[in-house]
Coordinates of N, CA and C and ligand atoms in Angstrom, one line a residue:
X1 N 17.0 1.9 23.8 CA 15.9 1.4 22.9 C 15.7 -0.1 23.2
X2 N 14.5 -0.6 23.4 CA 14.3 -2.0 23.7 C 14.9 -2.8 22.6
X3 N 15.6 -3.9 23.0 CA 16.2 -4.8 21.9 C 15.2 -5.6 21.2
X4 N 14.0 -5.8 21.9 CA 13.0 -6.8 21.3 C 12.1 -6.1 20.3
X5 N 12.6 -5.1 19.6 CA 11.7 -4.5 18.5 C 11.5 -5.5 17.4
X6 N 10.4 -5.4 16.7 CA 10.1 -6.3 15.6 C 11.0 -6.0 14.4
X7 N 11.2 -7.1 13.6 CA 11.8 -6.9 12.2 C 10.8 -7.4 11.2
X8 N 10.1 -6.5 10.5 CA 9.1 -6.9 9.6 C 9.5 -6.6 8.2
X9 N 9.3 -7.6 7.3 CA 9.7 -7.4 5.9 C 8.4 -7.2 5.1
X10 N 8.3 -6.0 4.4 CA 7.1 -5.6 3.7 C 7.4 -5.4 2.2
X11 N 7.3 -6.5 1.4 CA 7.5 -6.3 -0.1 C 6.6 -5.3 -0.7
X12 N 7.2 -4.5 -1.6 CA 6.3 -3.5 -2.3 C 5.9 -4.0 -3.6
X13 N 4.6 -4.0 -3.8 CA 4.1 -4.6 -5.1 C 4.3 -3.7 -6.3
X14 N 5.0 -2.6 -6.1 CA 5.4 -1.8 -7.2 C 6.4 -2.6 -8.1
X15 N 7.1 -3.5 -7.5 CA 8.0 -4.4 -8.3 C 7.4 -5.7 -8.7
X16 N 6.1 -5.9 -8.5 CA 5.4 -7.2 -8.8 C 4.9 -7.1 -10.3
X17 N 4.4 -8.2 -10.7 CA 3.8 -8.3 -12.1 C 2.4 -7.6 -12.0
X18 N 2.3 -6.5 -12.6 CA 1.1 -5.6 -12.6 C -0.1 -6.3 -13.2
X19 N 0.1 -7.4 -13.9 CA -1.0 -8.1 -14.5 C -1.5 -9.2 -13.6
X20 N -0.8 -9.4 -12.4 CA -1.1 -10.6 -11.6 C -0.9 -10.3 -10.1
X21 N -1.5 -9.2 -9.6 CA -1.3 -8.8 -8.2 C -1.7 -9.8 -7.2
X22 N -2.9 -10.4 -7.4 CA -3.4 -11.4 -6.5 C -2.5 -12.5 -6.3
X23 N -2.0 -13.1 -7.4 CA -1.1 -14.3 -7.3 C 0.2 -13.9 -6.7
X24 N 0.7 -12.6 -7.1 CA 2.0 -12.2 -6.5 C 1.9 -12.0 -5.0
X25 N 0.8 -11.5 -4.5 CA 0.6 -11.3 -3.1 C 0.5 -12.6 -2.4
X26 N -0.2 -13.5 -2.9 CA -0.2 -14.9 -2.3 C 1.2 -15.5 -2.3
X27 N 1.9 -15.3 -3.3 CA 3.3 -15.9 -3.4 C 4.2 -15.2 -2.4
X28 N 4.2 -13.9 -2.2 CA 5.1 -13.3 -1.2 C 4.7 -13.7 0.2
X29 N 3.4 -13.8 0.4 CA 2.9 -14.1 1.8 C 3.2 -15.6 2.1
X30 N 3.1 -16.5 1.1 CA 3.5 -17.9 1.2 C 5.0 -18.0 1.5
X31 N 5.7 -17.0 1.1 CA 7.2 -17.1 1.3 C 7.8 -16.2 2.3
X32 N 7.0 -15.8 3.3 CA 7.5 -15.1 4.4 C 7.2 -13.6 4.6
X33 N 6.5 -13.0 3.6 CA 6.3 -11.5 3.8 C 5.4 -11.3 5.1
X34 N 5.8 -10.3 5.8 CA 5.0 -9.9 7.0 C 3.9 -8.9 6.7
X35 N 4.2 -8.0 5.8 CA 3.2 -7.0 5.4 C 3.2 -6.9 3.8
X36 N 2.2 -6.3 3.2 CA 2.2 -6.0 1.8 C 2.2 -4.5 1.6
X37 N 3.2 -4.0 1.0 CA 3.3 -2.5 0.8 C 2.7 -2.1 -0.5
X38 N 1.8 -1.2 -0.5 CA 1.0 -0.8 -1.7 C 1.3 0.7 -2.0
X39 N 2.0 0.9 -3.1 CA 2.4 2.3 -3.5 C 1.4 3.0 -4.4
X40 N 0.6 3.8 -3.8 CA -0.4 4.6 -4.6 C 0.3 5.9 -5.0
X41 N 0.4 6.1 -6.4 CA 1.0 7.3 -6.9 C 0.1 8.0 -7.9
X42 N 0.1 9.4 -7.9 CA -0.9 10.1 -8.6 C -0.3 10.8 -9.9
X43 N 1.1 10.7 -10.1 CA 1.7 11.4 -11.3 C 1.8 12.9 -11.1
X44 N 1.5 13.3 -9.8 CA 1.5 14.8 -9.5 C 2.5 15.0 -8.4
X45 N 2.2 14.3 -7.2 CA 3.1 14.4 -6.1 C 4.4 13.7 -6.4
X46 N 4.4 12.7 -7.2 CA 5.6 11.9 -7.7 C 5.5 11.8 -9.2
X47 N 6.6 11.6 -9.9 CA 6.5 11.6 -11.4 C 6.2 10.2 -11.9
X48 N 5.2 9.5 -11.3 CA 4.8 8.2 -11.7 C 3.3 8.0 -11.3
X49 N 2.7 7.1 -12.1 CA 1.2 6.9 -11.9 C 1.0 5.4 -11.7
X50 N 0.5 5.0 -10.6 CA 0.3 3.5 -10.4 C -1.2 3.1 -10.4
X51 N -1.8 3.2 -9.2 CA -3.2 2.7 -9.0 C -3.8 3.4 -7.9
X52 N -5.1 3.2 -7.7 CA -5.9 3.9 -6.6 C -6.7 3.0 -5.8
X53 N -7.8 3.5 -5.3 CA -8.7 2.7 -4.3 C -9.3 1.5 -4.9
X54 N -9.6 1.5 -6.2 CA -10.2 0.3 -6.8 C -9.3 -0.9 -6.8
X55 N -8.0 -0.6 -7.0 CA -7.0 -1.7 -7.0 C -6.8 -2.1 -5.5
X56 N -6.8 -1.2 -4.6 CA -6.7 -1.6 -3.2 C -7.8 -2.5 -2.8
X57 N -9.0 -2.2 -3.2 CA -10.2 -3.0 -2.9 C -10.1 -4.4 -3.6
X58 N -9.6 -4.4 -4.8 CA -9.5 -5.7 -5.5 C -8.4 -6.6 -4.9
X59 N -7.3 -6.0 -4.4 CA -6.3 -6.9 -3.8 C -6.6 -7.3 -2.4
X60 N -7.4 -6.6 -1.7 CA -7.7 -6.8 -0.2 C -8.0 -8.3 0.1
X61 N -8.8 -8.9 -0.7 CA -9.1 -10.4 -0.3 C -7.9 -11.3 -0.4
X62 N -6.9 -10.8 -1.2 CA -5.7 -11.7 -1.3 C -4.6 -11.4 -0.3
X63 N -4.8 -10.4 0.5 CA -3.9 -10.0 1.6 C -4.3 -10.7 2.9
X64 N -3.5 -11.7 3.3 CA -3.8 -12.3 4.6 C -3.0 -11.7 5.8
X65 N -2.1 -10.8 5.5 CA -1.2 -10.3 6.6 C -1.7 -8.8 6.8
X66 N -0.9 -7.8 6.4 CA -1.2 -6.4 6.7 C -1.1 -5.7 5.4
X67 N -2.1 -4.9 5.1 CA -2.1 -4.0 3.9 C -1.7 -2.6 4.2
X68 N -0.4 -2.3 3.8 CA 0.2 -1.1 4.2 C 0.2 -0.1 3.0
X69 N -0.7 0.8 3.0 CA -0.8 1.7 1.8 C 0.0 3.0 2.0
X70 N 0.8 3.2 1.0 CA 1.7 4.4 1.0 C 1.1 5.4 0.0
X71 N 0.6 6.5 0.4 CA -0.1 7.5 -0.5 C 1.0 8.5 -0.9
X72 N 1.4 8.4 -2.2 CA 2.3 9.4 -2.8 C 1.4 10.3 -3.7
X73 N 0.5 11.0 -3.0 CA -0.5 11.8 -3.7 C -0.7 13.1 -3.0
X74 N -1.2 14.1 -3.7 CA -1.5 15.4 -3.2 C -2.7 16.0 -4.0
X75 N -3.7 16.5 -3.4 CA -4.1 16.4 -2.0 C -4.4 15.0 -1.5
X76 N -4.3 14.8 -0.2 CA -4.6 13.5 0.4 C -6.0 13.3 0.7
X77 N -6.6 14.3 1.4 CA -7.9 14.2 2.0 C -9.0 13.6 1.1
X78 N -9.1 14.0 -0.2 CA -10.3 13.4 -1.0 C -10.2 11.9 -1.1
X79 N -9.1 11.3 -0.8 CA -9.0 9.8 -1.1 C -8.9 9.0 0.2
X80 N -8.9 9.6 1.4 CA -8.8 8.8 2.6 C -9.9 7.8 2.8
X81 N -11.2 8.3 2.7 CA -12.3 7.4 2.9 C -12.3 6.2 2.0
X82 N -12.0 6.5 0.7 CA -12.0 5.4 -0.3 C -10.9 4.4 0.0
X83 N -9.7 4.8 0.4 CA -8.6 3.9 0.6 C -8.9 3.1 1.9
X84 N -9.4 3.8 2.9 CA -9.7 3.1 4.2 C -10.9 2.1 3.9
X85 N -11.9 2.6 3.1 CA -13.0 1.7 2.8 C -12.6 0.5 2.0
X86 N -11.4 0.6 1.3 CA -10.9 -0.5 0.5 C -10.3 -1.6 1.4
X87 N -10.1 -1.2 2.7 CA -9.6 -2.2 3.6 C -8.1 -2.1 4.0
X88 N -7.5 -0.9 3.8 CA -6.1 -0.7 4.2 C -6.0 -0.8 5.7
X89 N -5.0 -1.5 6.2 CA -4.7 -1.5 7.6 C -4.0 -0.3 8.0
X90 N -2.9 0.1 7.3 CA -2.2 1.3 7.5 C -2.3 2.2 6.3
X91 N -2.4 3.5 6.5 CA -2.4 4.5 5.4 C -1.4 5.6 5.8
X92 N -0.4 5.7 5.0 CA 0.7 6.7 5.2 C 0.5 7.8 4.2
X93 N 0.5 9.1 4.7 CA 0.5 10.3 3.9 C 1.8 11.0 4.1
X94 N 2.2 11.8 3.0 CA 3.4 12.5 3.1 C 3.3 13.8 3.8
X95 N 4.3 14.1 4.7 CA 4.3 15.4 5.4 C 4.4 16.5 4.4
X96 N 4.9 16.2 3.2 CA 5.1 17.3 2.2 C 3.8 17.4 1.3
X97 N 2.8 16.6 1.5 CA 1.7 16.6 0.6 C 0.8 17.8 0.7
X98 N 0.9 18.6 1.7 CA 0.1 19.8 1.8 C 0.1 20.5 3.2
X99 N -0.5 21.6 3.3 CA -0.4 22.4 4.6 C -1.2 21.8 5.8
X100 N -2.1 20.8 5.5 CA -2.9 20.3 6.6 C -2.7 18.8 6.9
X101 N -1.4 18.4 7.0 CA -1.1 17.0 7.2 C -1.7 16.6 8.6
X102 N -1.7 17.5 9.6 CA -2.2 17.2 10.9 C -3.6 16.7 10.8
X103 N -4.4 17.5 10.1 CA -5.8 17.1 9.9 C -6.0 15.8 9.1
X104 N -5.1 15.6 8.1 CA -5.2 14.4 7.3 C -5.0 13.2 8.2
X105 N -4.0 13.2 9.0 CA -3.7 12.1 9.9 C -4.8 11.8 10.9
X106 N -5.5 12.9 11.4 CA -6.6 12.7 12.2 C -7.8 12.0 11.4
X107 N -7.9 12.4 10.1 CA -9.0 11.9 9.3 C -8.7 10.4 9.0
X108 N -7.5 10.0 8.8 CA -7.1 8.6 8.5 C -7.6 7.7 9.7
X109 N -7.3 8.2 10.9 CA -7.6 7.4 12.1 C -9.2 7.4 12.2
X110 N -9.8 8.5 12.0 CA -11.3 8.5 12.1 C -11.9 7.6 11.0
X111 N -11.2 7.4 9.9 CA -11.8 6.5 8.8 C -11.6 5.1 9.2
X112 N -10.8 4.8 10.3 CA -10.7 3.4 10.7 C -9.4 2.7 10.3
X113 N -8.4 3.5 9.8 CA -7.1 2.9 9.5 C -6.1 3.4 10.5
X114 N -4.9 2.7 10.5 CA -3.8 3.2 11.4 C -3.0 4.2 10.6
X115 N -2.9 5.4 11.1 CA -2.2 6.5 10.4 C -0.7 6.4 10.4
X116 N -0.1 6.7 9.3 CA 1.3 6.8 9.2 C 1.7 8.1 8.5
X117 N 2.9 8.6 8.8 CA 3.3 9.8 8.1 C 4.6 9.4 7.4
X118 N 4.7 9.8 6.1 CA 5.9 9.5 5.3 C 6.7 10.8 5.1
X119 N 8.0 10.6 5.0 CA 8.9 11.8 4.9 C 10.0 11.5 3.8
X120 N 10.1 12.5 2.9 CA 11.1 12.4 1.8 C 12.5 12.7 2.3
X121 N 13.5 12.2 1.5 CA 14.9 12.4 1.9 C 15.3 13.8 2.1
X122 N 14.7 14.8 1.5 CA 15.1 16.2 1.6 C 14.4 16.9 2.8
X123 N 13.5 16.2 3.5 CA 12.8 16.9 4.5 C 13.4 16.6 5.9
X124 N 13.7 17.6 6.7 CA 14.3 17.4 8.0 C 13.3 16.6 8.9
X125 N 13.8 15.8 9.8 CA 13.0 15.0 10.6 C 12.2 15.9 11.6
X126 N 12.7 17.1 11.9 CA 12.0 18.0 12.8 C 10.6 18.3 12.2
X127 N 10.3 18.1 11.0 CA 9.0 18.4 10.4 C 7.9 17.5 11.0
X128 N 8.4 16.4 11.7 CA 7.4 15.5 12.3 C 7.1 15.8 13.8
X129 N 7.8 16.9 14.3 CA 7.7 17.2 15.7 C 6.3 17.2 16.2
X130 N 5.3 17.8 15.5 CA 4.0 17.9 16.0 C 3.0 16.8 15.6
X131 N 3.6 15.8 15.0 CA 2.7 14.8 14.4 C 2.8 13.4 15.1
X132 N 3.9 13.2 15.9 CA 4.2 11.9 16.4 C 3.1 11.3 17.3
X133 N 2.3 12.2 17.9 CA 1.2 11.7 18.8 C 0.0 11.3 18.0
X134 N 0.1 11.5 16.6 CA -1.1 11.2 15.8 C -1.0 9.9 15.1
X135 N 0.3 9.3 15.1 CA 0.6 8.2 14.1 C 1.0 6.9 14.8
X136 N 0.8 5.8 14.1 CA 1.3 4.5 14.6 C 2.6 4.1 13.8
X137 N 2.9 4.8 12.7 CA 4.0 4.5 11.8 C 4.6 5.7 11.3
X138 N 5.9 5.7 11.1 CA 6.6 6.8 10.4 C 7.4 6.1 9.2
X139 N 7.1 6.5 8.0 CA 7.7 5.9 6.8 C 8.8 6.8 6.3
X140 N 10.1 6.4 6.5 CA 11.2 7.2 6.1 C 11.6 6.8 4.7
X141 N 11.5 7.6 3.7 CA 11.9 7.3 2.4 C 13.4 7.2 2.2
X142 N 13.8 6.0 1.7 CA 15.3 5.9 1.5 C 15.7 6.3 0.1
X143 N 14.7 6.7 -0.7 CA 14.9 7.1 -2.0 C 14.0 8.3 -2.3
X144 N 14.2 9.0 -3.4 CA 13.2 10.0 -3.8 C 12.1 9.2 -4.5
X145 N 10.9 9.4 -3.9 CA 9.8 8.5 -4.3 C 9.3 8.5 -5.7
X146 N 8.8 7.4 -6.2 CA 8.3 7.3 -7.6 C 8.6 6.1 -8.3
X147 N 9.8 5.5 -7.9 CA 10.2 4.3 -8.7 C 10.9 3.3 -7.8
X148 N 10.8 2.0 -8.2 CA 11.6 1.0 -7.5 C 13.0 0.9 -8.0
X149 N 13.8 0.1 -7.4 CA 15.1 -0.2 -7.9 C 16.2 0.9 -7.8
X150 N 15.9 1.9 -7.0 CA 16.9 3.0 -6.8 C 17.9 2.7 -5.7
X151 N 19.0 3.5 -5.7 CA 20.0 3.3 -4.7 C 19.6 4.0 -3.4
X152 N 19.9 3.4 -2.3 CA 19.6 3.9 -0.9 C 20.4 5.2 -0.7
X153 N 19.8 6.2 -0.1 CA 20.4 7.5 0.2 C 21.0 7.4 1.6
X154 N 22.3 7.3 1.8 CA 22.8 7.0 3.2 C 22.5 8.1 4.2
X155 N 22.3 9.3 3.8 CA 22.0 10.3 4.8 C 20.7 10.0 5.6
X156 N 19.9 9.1 5.1 CA 18.7 8.7 5.9 C 19.0 7.9 7.1
X157 N 20.2 7.3 7.2 CA 20.5 6.5 8.4 C 20.5 7.4 9.7
X158 N 21.1 8.6 9.6 CA 21.1 9.5 10.7 C 19.7 10.0 11.0
X159 N 18.9 10.1 10.0 CA 17.5 10.6 10.2 C 16.7 9.5 11.0
X160 N 16.9 8.2 10.7 CA 16.3 7.1 11.4 C 16.7 7.1 12.8
X161 N 18.0 7.3 13.1 CA 18.5 7.3 14.5 C 17.9 8.4 15.3
X162 N 17.8 9.6 14.6 CA 17.3 10.8 15.3 C 15.8 10.6 15.6
X163 N 15.1 10.0 14.6 CA 13.7 9.7 14.8 C 13.4 8.8 15.9
X164 N 14.2 7.7 16.0 CA 14.1 6.8 17.1 C 14.2 7.5 18.4
X165 N 15.1 8.4 18.5 CA 15.3 9.2 19.8 C 14.0 10.0 20.0
X166 N 13.5 10.7 19.0 CA 12.3 11.5 19.1 C 11.1 10.8 19.6
X167 N 11.0 9.5 19.0 CA 9.8 8.7 19.3 C 9.8 8.3 20.8
X168 N 11.0 8.0 21.3 CA 11.1 7.6 22.7 C 10.3 6.3 22.9
X169 N 9.4 6.2 23.9 CA 8.8 4.9 24.1 C 7.3 4.9 23.6
X170 N 7.0 5.8 22.7 CA 5.7 5.8 22.0 C 5.6 4.5 21.2
X171 N 4.5 3.9 21.1 CA 4.3 2.7 20.3 C 4.2 3.0 18.8
X172 N 5.3 3.5 18.2 CA 5.3 3.9 16.8 C 6.4 3.1 16.1
X173 N 6.0 2.5 15.0 CA 7.0 1.7 14.2 C 7.7 2.6 13.2
X174 N 9.0 2.4 13.0 CA 9.7 3.2 11.9 C 9.8 2.2 10.7
X175 N 9.3 2.7 9.6 CA 9.4 2.0 8.4 C 10.4 2.6 7.4
X176 N 11.2 1.9 6.8 CA 12.2 2.4 5.8 C 11.7 1.9 4.4
X177 N 11.7 2.9 3.4 CA 11.0 2.6 2.2 C 11.8 3.1 1.0
X178 N 12.5 2.1 0.3 CA 13.2 2.5 -0.9 C 14.7 2.2 -0.7
X179 N 15.3 1.4 -1.6 CA 16.7 1.1 -1.6 C 17.1 0.1 -0.6
X180 N 16.2 -0.7 0.0 CA 16.5 -1.7 0.9 C 17.0 -3.0 0.2
X181 N 18.2 -3.4 0.5 CA 18.8 -4.5 -0.1 C 19.7 -5.3 0.9
X182 N 20.2 -6.4 0.5 CA 21.1 -7.1 1.4 C 22.3 -6.3 1.8
X183 N 22.7 -5.4 1.0 CA 23.9 -4.5 1.2 C 23.5 -3.3 2.2
X184 N 22.3 -2.9 2.2 CA 21.9 -1.7 3.0 C 21.1 -2.0 4.3
X185 N 20.5 -3.2 4.3 CA 19.5 -3.4 5.4 C 20.2 -3.5 6.8
X186 N 21.4 -4.0 6.9 CA 22.1 -4.1 8.2 C 22.2 -2.7 8.8
X187 N 22.8 -1.8 8.1 CA 23.0 -0.4 8.7 C 21.6 0.2 9.0
X188 N 20.6 -0.1 8.2 CA 19.3 0.5 8.5 C 18.7 -0.1 9.8
X189 N 18.9 -1.4 9.9 CA 18.3 -2.0 11.2 C 19.1 -1.5 12.4
X190 N 20.4 -1.3 12.3 CA 21.2 -0.8 13.4 C 20.7 0.6 13.8
X191 N 20.4 1.4 12.7 CA 19.9 2.8 13.0 C 18.6 2.8 13.7
X192 N 17.8 1.7 13.6 CA 16.6 1.7 14.4 C 15.3 1.4 13.7
X193 N 15.3 1.0 12.4 CA 14.1 0.7 11.7 C 13.4 -0.6 12.2
X194 N 12.1 -0.7 12.0 CA 11.4 -1.9 12.4 C 10.8 -2.6 11.2
X195 N 10.3 -1.8 10.2 CA 9.6 -2.4 9.0 C 10.4 -2.0 7.8
X196 N 10.7 -3.0 7.0 CA 11.6 -2.8 5.9 C 10.9 -3.1 4.6
X197 N 10.6 -2.0 3.8 CA 9.9 -2.2 2.5 C 11.0 -2.5 1.5
X198 N 10.7 -3.5 0.7 CA 11.6 -3.9 -0.4 C 10.9 -4.3 -1.6
X199 N 11.1 -3.6 -2.7 CA 10.5 -4.1 -4.0 C 11.5 -4.9 -4.7
X200 N 12.5 -4.2 -5.4 CA 13.5 -5.0 -6.1 C 14.2 -6.0 -5.2
X201 N 14.4 -5.7 -4.0 CA 15.1 -6.6 -3.1 C 14.4 -7.9 -2.8
X202 N 13.1 -7.9 -3.0 CA 12.3 -9.1 -2.8 C 12.0 -9.8 -4.1
X203 N 11.5 -9.0 -5.1 CA 11.0 -9.6 -6.3 C 12.0 -10.0 -7.4
X204 N 13.3 -9.5 -7.2 CA 14.3 -9.8 -8.2 C 14.5 -11.3 -8.2
X205 N 14.5 -11.9 -9.5 CA 14.9 -13.3 -9.7 C 13.8 -14.2 -9.5
X206 N 12.6 -13.8 -9.1 CA 11.5 -14.7 -8.9 C 10.3 -14.4 -9.8
X207 N 9.3 -15.2 -9.7 CA 8.0 -14.9 -10.4 C 6.9 -15.7 -9.8
X208 N 5.7 -15.5 -10.2 CA 4.6 -16.3 -9.7 C 4.8 -17.8 -9.9
X209 N 5.4 -18.1 -11.1 CA 5.7 -19.5 -11.4 C 6.8 -20.0 -10.6
X210 N 7.8 -19.1 -10.2 CA 9.0 -19.6 -9.5 C 9.2 -18.6 -8.3
X211 N 8.4 -18.8 -7.2 CA 8.5 -17.8 -6.1 C 9.6 -18.1 -5.1
X212 N 10.3 -19.2 -5.3 CA 11.3 -19.6 -4.3 C 12.3 -18.4 -4.1
X213 N 12.8 -17.7 -5.2 CA 13.7 -16.6 -4.9 C 13.1 -15.5 -4.0
X214 N 11.7 -15.3 -4.0 CA 11.1 -14.4 -3.1 C 11.4 -14.8 -1.7
X215 N 11.2 -16.1 -1.4 CA 11.5 -16.6 -0.1 C 12.9 -16.5 0.4
X216 N 13.8 -16.8 -0.6 CA 15.2 -16.6 -0.2 C 15.6 -15.2 0.0
X217 N 15.1 -14.3 -0.8 CA 15.4 -12.9 -0.6 C 14.8 -12.4 0.7
X218 N 13.6 -12.7 1.0 CA 13.0 -12.3 2.3 C 13.7 -12.9 3.5
X219 N 14.1 -14.1 3.4 CA 14.8 -14.8 4.6 C 16.2 -14.1 4.7
X220 N 16.8 -13.8 3.6 CA 18.2 -13.2 3.7 C 18.1 -11.8 4.3
X221 N 17.1 -11.0 3.8 CA 17.0 -9.7 4.4 C 16.7 -9.7 5.9
X222 N 15.8 -10.7 6.3 CA 15.4 -10.8 7.7 C 16.6 -11.2 8.5
X223 N 17.4 -12.1 8.1 CA 18.5 -12.6 8.9 C 19.5 -11.5 9.1
X224 N 19.8 -10.7 8.0 CA 20.8 -9.6 8.1 C 20.3 -8.6 9.1
X225 N 19.0 -8.3 9.0 CA 18.4 -7.2 9.9 C 18.4 -7.7 11.3
X226 N 18.1 -9.0 11.5 CA 18.0 -9.5 12.9 C 19.4 -9.5 13.5
X227 N 20.4 -9.9 12.8 CA 21.8 -9.8 13.3 C 22.2 -8.4 13.7
X228 N 21.9 -7.5 12.8 CA 22.2 -6.1 13.0 C 21.5 -5.5 14.2
X229 N 20.2 -5.9 14.3 CA 19.4 -5.3 15.4 C 19.9 -5.7 16.8
X230 N 20.5 -6.9 16.8 CA 21.1 -7.4 18.1 C 22.2 -6.4 18.6
X231 N 22.8 -5.7 17.6 CA 23.9 -4.8 18.0 C 23.4 -3.4 18.4
X232 N 22.1 -3.2 18.3 CA 21.6 -1.8 18.5 C 21.8 -1.4 19.9
Ligands
DX5_301 C1 9.2 4.3 -4.0 C2 8.2 3.5 -3.3 C3 8.9 2.3 -2.6 C4 9.6 1.4 -3.7 C5 10.6 0.5 -3.0 O1 8.6 5.5 -4.4 O2 7.6 4.2 -2.3 O3 8.0 1.6 -1.8 O4 8.6 0.6 -4.3 O5 11.2 -0.1 -4.1 P1 12.7 -0.6 -4.0 O6 12.8 -1.5 -2.7 O7 12.9 -1.4 -5.3 O8 13.6 0.6 -3.8
ZN302 ZN1 6.4 3.0 -0.7

């Protein structure tokens, strides 16, 4: 695997101040965030309810980097146009969200966004076999989706390594989402991830008034991942 793969830190706004998303996004981007990860949840596919296309549209002007929308919803198709129209750069849908994920991924690209497929901890990586030629990103969930601040599930390390082999030299980024911390990011980077979503791991200890901890957390995560990636 080429050693010069990117190391991108994507804070999840699920752990941000829900009353001040614009200011929080500016703060994390001012302090080193490469992407902004936006967790859309419908209270049906996952046992939590966050926000939808209107919020994506409202925060878009505040995102100077990349808006990475993670759809934890089922069905997916009725919302693709609205989320893409809100300005999402990447839109990831779950392979478990329904029987027609192949068509949903085609629809995401047709709507003008870069398609990603997300996969839960209990789903074998082989479920992605017929989808890799449709996507620019694979989001491997490191936790059972729905909440921030959970513990990383170590069995996902082997899944990342297996996925890296399946991808070969296709231009597909592997994203890890959930449970990323200073304690876990090294092994995850060694396994082959490129994009590291972190909610609690970035937002802990900081605030819009005091964003310096955001910068320290992001820099620390990046340096651990870069050191580990050199050993890949
Ligand atoms: C979980 C979300 C993740 C979560 C990550 O359902 O998809 O993006 O916000 O949060 P942490 O990094 O706190 O596990
Ligand atoms: Zn997510």
